[in-house]
Amino acid sequence: MEKKEAITINGAGLVGSLLSVLLARRGFDVEVYDMRPDPTENQVWGGRSINLALSNRGWQALKKASVTEEVEKTAIPMKGRMMHSTSGELTFQPYGKSGQAIYSVSREGLNRLLVGKAKTMKNTHFYFSHKCSRVELDKQRLTFKDLLTEEKKKVHYDYLIGTDGAYSKVRLAMQRKNRFNYSQQFLEHGYKELRIPPNANGDFAMEPHALHIWPRKQFMLIALPNPDKSFTATLFLAYEGAQSFKKLQTDEQVSTFFKEEFPDTLELIPDLLEQFHRNPTPSLVTIRCSPWNYENALLMGDSSHAIVPFYGQGMNAGFEDCFLFDQLLEQSDIPLCELFDAFQANRKKDADAIADLALQNFIEMRDLVADPEFLLRKKIEARLNQLFPEKWLPLYSMVTFSHIPYSKALAIGKKQEAVMDRLMKMDEVRNNWQVMDFTGMSALDEYFGEEQ
């Protein structure tokens, strides 16, 4: 294998570990640093969601790393949303066509698998329990503290890729450079995770092949299945206000809130009060910045485009970063610095688009999924997709089940929304959509003409 430049990665999370596999396969010497313990030694990495939703963009990247068979062994397909009303009524909404699903995967298990895969490659080297304290971009130097020995280390890099998350040290160093744009936007909502254990028979307490949602307008509860037959439930609620975490301080307040809003969960979570008071309430942030590169350094994943979790695309977008970067390496022989620039120039617009889509989908999941008008609209869209599969692909399917760039999906979605606004005003459509062929309708003809 031809000798190539050495690349240092700061951050051995999902994106950093996957990237290390892909870079090593291209012949690069890869050094990866992370402040947490080695996940392959069965130590739990705390502070993050337990499970995540894996969809087509993520699978595509994992296939390049040759780990899909291992991931499939524990991934649980979720074929749609299962809506829970306050009266306990269940309504199922398929995500896409028959056979399409998103997959619940363990964050820790997937991270362990990717690090383990990278460790089998002779040109990768991991340094865990190393906390980055300083990034000197002009000197191409990092300073780490070995958390096991308390020793400080200075490390020179040829090329640096920061995959160290939403509060990236590498990005912080870039922020001090001239003409670096940065913004962060926190939602007024935080989240709290709660575990729903297996039932008395040791099986799933609810339908496992669905993402469960309790939509309550200004807040919601969701739950994803785990391989051990439990569910990880997540309450998204404002920090302050009439309905907020601030109002849930005592056992009585928490019990009353769940009894009124999520009564069917009381039997599902027997230790609700203990979990509620014990578990933290992290924040939800969207981060945008540009440029993502400075000379020999590049940002990737949450370091460059952290998003809220409501489209289930945070991990998938980060994995797609890795896939697209690997594709650039395959297709181009330009110097890495120029390739860094090309990557961020091409990818930035898509990162901004999925950030917008994720914020938009929070409103949909929280406020609209139980609304009859919204549900009718989705059924008509599904009918259009059935009649015109090559011309009409719903926005959710474009984002989740295709590889259409996020920015293009967002643009098409806005056009489709305008078409649907016109169709929903027609009694003919509202009353006869199930048997209509939708031919000769000006709104659709105009849209199909534009898309050609």
PDB file of C-alpha atoms in Angstrom, residues 247-375:
ATOM      1  CA  LYS A 247     -43.021  22.568  37.479  1.00  0.00           C
ATOM      2  CA  LEU A 248     -42.073  18.923  38.069  1.00  0.00           C
ATOM      3  CA  GLN A 249     -40.097  19.034  41.304  1.00  0.00           C
ATOM      4  CA  THR A 250     -42.033  16.843  43.733  1.00  0.00           C
ATOM      5  CA  ASP A 251     -43.251  13.249  43.520  1.00  0.00           C
ATOM      6  CA  GLU A 252     -46.824  14.493  43.483  1.00  0.00           C
ATOM      7  CA  GLN A 253     -46.193  16.905  40.610  1.00  0.00           C
ATOM      8  CA  VAL A 254     -44.469  14.242  38.497  1.00  0.00           C
ATOM      9  CA  SER A 255     -47.136  11.612  39.243  1.00  0.00           C
ATOM     10  CA  THR A 256     -49.991  13.998  38.436  1.00  0.00           C
ATOM     11  CA  PHE A 257     -48.332  15.111  35.189  1.00  0.00           C
ATOM     12  CA  PHE A 258     -47.840  11.553  33.931  1.00  0.00           C
ATOM     13  CA  LYS A 259     -51.295  10.456  35.082  1.00  0.00           C
ATOM     14  CA  GLU A 260     -52.892  13.288  33.101  1.00  0.00           C
ATOM     15  CA  GLU A 261     -50.679  13.266  30.001  1.00  0.00           C
ATOM     16  CA  PHE A 262     -49.239   9.739  29.675  1.00  0.00           C
ATOM     17  CA  PRO A 263     -51.504   7.486  31.787  1.00  0.00           C
ATOM     18  CA  ASP A 264     -50.613   4.303  29.876  1.00  0.00           C
ATOM     19  CA  THR A 265     -46.955   4.687  30.874  1.00  0.00           C
ATOM     20  CA  LEU A 266     -47.549   4.429  34.624  1.00  0.00           C
ATOM     21  CA  GLU A 267     -47.636   0.633  34.553  1.00  0.00           C
ATOM     22  CA  LEU A 268     -44.803   0.538  32.018  1.00  0.00           C
ATOM     23  CA  ILE A 269     -42.356   2.475  34.235  1.00  0.00           C
ATOM     24  CA  PRO A 270     -42.746   1.143  37.796  1.00  0.00           C
ATOM     25  CA  ASP A 271     -39.808   3.194  39.107  1.00  0.00           C
ATOM     26  CA  LEU A 272     -40.838   6.386  37.301  1.00  0.00           C
ATOM     27  CA  LEU A 273     -40.280   8.733  40.248  1.00  0.00           C
ATOM     28  CA  GLU A 274     -36.838   7.371  41.044  1.00  0.00           C
ATOM     29  CA  GLN A 275     -35.725   7.621  37.414  1.00  0.00           C
ATOM     30  CA  PHE A 276     -37.240  11.066  36.916  1.00  0.00           C
ATOM     31  CA  HIS A 277     -35.412  12.601  39.859  1.00  0.00           C
ATOM     32  CA  ARG A 278     -32.144  10.746  39.205  1.00  0.00           C
ATOM     33  CA  ASN A 279     -31.700  11.203  35.461  1.00  0.00           C
ATOM     34  CA  PRO A 280     -30.265  14.468  34.070  1.00  0.00           C
ATOM     35  CA  THR A 281     -32.102  16.967  31.857  1.00  0.00           C
ATOM     36  CA  PRO A 282     -29.721  17.855  28.989  1.00  0.00           C
ATOM     37  CA  SER A 283     -30.295  20.667  26.508  1.00  0.00           C
ATOM     38  CA  LEU A 284     -30.956  20.573  22.767  1.00  0.00           C
ATOM     39  CA  VAL A 285     -28.771  22.699  20.515  1.00  0.00           C
ATOM     40  CA  THR A 286     -28.339  23.484  16.828  1.00  0.00           C
ATOM     41  CA  ILE A 287     -24.838  24.579  15.830  1.00  0.00           C
ATOM     42  CA  ARG A 288     -23.886  26.148  12.510  1.00  0.00           C
ATOM     43  CA  CYS A 289     -20.452  27.373  11.508  1.00  0.00           C
ATOM     44  CA  SER A 290     -18.260  28.094   8.494  1.00  0.00           C
ATOM     45  CA  PRO A 291     -15.782  27.434   7.149  1.00  0.00           C
ATOM     46  CA  TRP A 292     -15.286  23.927   8.500  1.00  0.00           C
ATOM     47  CA  ASN A 293     -11.592  23.923   7.631  1.00  0.00           C
ATOM     48  CA  TYR A 294      -8.509  25.937   8.490  1.00  0.00           C
ATOM     49  CA  GLU A 295      -5.320  25.005   6.642  1.00  0.00           C
ATOM     50  CA  ASN A 296      -4.567  21.397   7.729  1.00  0.00           C
ATOM     51  CA  ALA A 297      -7.603  21.022  10.027  1.00  0.00           C
ATOM     52  CA  LEU A 298     -11.212  20.029   9.273  1.00  0.00           C
ATOM     53  CA  LEU A 299     -14.442  19.684  11.277  1.00  0.00           C
ATOM     54  CA  MET A 300     -16.877  16.841  10.702  1.00  0.00           C
ATOM     55  CA  GLY A 301     -20.109  15.574  12.260  1.00  0.00           C
ATOM     56  CA  ASP A 302     -21.540  17.412  15.284  1.00  0.00           C
ATOM     57  CA  SER A 303     -18.373  19.506  15.515  1.00  0.00           C
ATOM     58  CA  SER A 304     -19.482  21.317  12.370  1.00  0.00           C
ATOM     59  CA  HIS A 305     -23.255  20.826  12.325  1.00  0.00           C
ATOM     60  CA  ALA A 306     -24.894  19.626  15.545  1.00  0.00           C
ATOM     61  CA  ILE A 307     -28.671  19.295  15.158  1.00  0.00           C
ATOM     62  CA  VAL A 308     -31.678  18.456  17.316  1.00  0.00           C
ATOM     63  CA  PRO A 309     -32.781  14.787  17.169  1.00  0.00           C
ATOM     64  CA  PHE A 310     -36.270  15.100  15.734  1.00  0.00           C
ATOM     65  CA  TYR A 311     -35.593  13.771  12.236  1.00  0.00           C
ATOM     66  CA  GLY A 312     -33.415  10.951  13.526  1.00  0.00           C
ATOM     67  CA  GLN A 313     -30.634  12.208  11.251  1.00  0.00           C
ATOM     68  CA  GLY A 314     -27.841  13.363  13.578  1.00  0.00           C
ATOM     69  CA  MET A 315     -25.880  10.119  13.404  1.00  0.00           C
ATOM     70  CA  ASN A 316     -26.938   9.483   9.814  1.00  0.00           C
ATOM     71  CA  ALA A 317     -25.756  12.921   8.703  1.00  0.00           C
ATOM     72  CA  GLY A 318     -22.419  12.376  10.455  1.00  0.00           C
ATOM     73  CA  PHE A 319     -22.020   8.962   8.839  1.00  0.00           C
ATOM     74  CA  GLU A 320     -22.897  10.482   5.460  1.00  0.00           C
ATOM     75  CA  ASP A 321     -20.118  13.041   6.068  1.00  0.00           C
ATOM     76  CA  CYS A 322     -17.701  10.108   6.329  1.00  0.00           C
ATOM     77  CA  PHE A 323     -19.115   8.444   3.213  1.00  0.00           C
ATOM     78  CA  LEU A 324     -18.887  11.601   1.110  1.00  0.00           C
ATOM     79  CA  PHE A 325     -15.392  12.425   2.359  1.00  0.00           C
ATOM     80  CA  ASP A 326     -14.264   8.902   1.485  1.00  0.00           C
ATOM     81  CA  GLN A 327     -15.871   9.322  -1.936  1.00  0.00           C
ATOM     82  CA  LEU A 328     -13.860  12.515  -2.497  1.00  0.00           C
ATOM     83  CA  LEU A 329     -10.675  10.668  -1.560  1.00  0.00           C
ATOM     84  CA  GLU A 330     -11.529   7.991  -4.095  1.00  0.00           C
ATOM     85  CA  GLN A 331     -12.346  10.380  -6.903  1.00  0.00           C
ATOM     86  CA  SER A 332      -9.653  13.024  -6.422  1.00  0.00           C
ATOM     87  CA  ASP A 333      -5.881  13.133  -6.050  1.00  0.00           C
ATOM     88  CA  ILE A 334      -5.684  16.762  -4.933  1.00  0.00           C
ATOM     89  CA  PRO A 335      -3.783  17.648  -1.726  1.00  0.00           C
ATOM     90  CA  LEU A 336      -5.676  17.018   1.494  1.00  0.00           C
ATOM     91  CA  CYS A 337      -5.920  20.736   2.308  1.00  0.00           C
ATOM     92  CA  GLU A 338      -7.726  21.346  -0.982  1.00  0.00           C
ATOM     93  CA  LEU A 339      -9.875  18.299  -0.424  1.00  0.00           C
ATOM     94  CA  PHE A 340     -10.858  19.618   3.024  1.00  0.00           C
ATOM     95  CA  ASP A 341     -11.999  22.828   1.361  1.00  0.00           C
ATOM     96  CA  ALA A 342     -13.915  20.993  -1.369  1.00  0.00           C
ATOM     97  CA  PHE A 343     -15.670  18.813   1.213  1.00  0.00           C
ATOM     98  CA  GLN A 344     -16.945  21.680   3.333  1.00  0.00           C
ATOM     99  CA  ALA A 345     -17.909  23.771   0.300  1.00  0.00           C
ATOM    100  CA  ASN A 346     -20.068  20.930  -1.054  1.00  0.00           C
ATOM    101  CA  ARG A 347     -21.503  19.716   2.257  1.00  0.00           C
ATOM    102  CA  LYS A 348     -22.315  22.924   4.139  1.00  0.00           C
ATOM    103  CA  LYS A 349     -25.626  23.610   2.396  1.00  0.00           C
ATOM    104  CA  ASP A 350     -26.853  20.105   3.185  1.00  0.00           C
ATOM    105  CA  ALA A 351     -25.872  20.438   6.840  1.00  0.00           C
ATOM    106  CA  ASP A 352     -27.861  23.660   7.069  1.00  0.00           C
ATOM    107  CA  ALA A 353     -30.823  21.997   5.375  1.00  0.00           C
ATOM    108  CA  ILE A 354     -31.019  19.024   7.758  1.00  0.00           C
ATOM    109  CA  ALA A 355     -30.728  21.429  10.702  1.00  0.00           C
ATOM    110  CA  ASP A 356     -33.806  23.264   9.405  1.00  0.00           C
ATOM    111  CA  LEU A 357     -35.620  20.005   8.727  1.00  0.00           C
ATOM    112  CA  ALA A 358     -34.924  18.672  12.219  1.00  0.00           C
ATOM    113  CA  LEU A 359     -36.358  21.788  13.854  1.00  0.00           C
ATOM    114  CA  GLN A 360     -39.358  21.607  11.531  1.00  0.00           C
ATOM    115  CA  ASN A 361     -39.982  17.950  12.351  1.00  0.00           C
ATOM    116  CA  PHE A 362     -40.123  18.703  16.077  1.00  0.00           C
ATOM    117  CA  ILE A 363     -43.278  20.694  15.445  1.00  0.00           C
ATOM    118  CA  GLU A 364     -44.667  17.900  13.268  1.00  0.00           C
ATOM    119  CA  MET A 365     -44.026  15.165  15.840  1.00  0.00           C
ATOM    120  CA  ARG A 366     -45.173  17.259  18.790  1.00  0.00           C
ATOM    121  CA  ASP A 367     -48.157  19.109  17.366  1.00  0.00           C
ATOM    122  CA  LEU A 368     -49.384  17.549  14.119  1.00  0.00           C
ATOM    123  CA  VAL A 369     -49.087  13.756  14.024  1.00  0.00           C
ATOM    124  CA  ALA A 370     -52.367  13.327  15.902  1.00  0.00           C
ATOM    125  CA  ASP A 371     -54.206  16.013  13.913  1.00  0.00           C
ATOM    126  CA  PRO A 372     -56.877  14.627  11.503  1.00  0.00           C
ATOM    127  CA  GLU A 373     -56.142  17.282   8.874  1.00  0.00           C
ATOM    128  CA  PHE A 374     -52.435  16.432   8.931  1.00  0.00           C
ATOM    129  CA  LEU A 375     -53.158  12.706   8.716  1.00  0.00           C
TER     130      LEU A 375
END
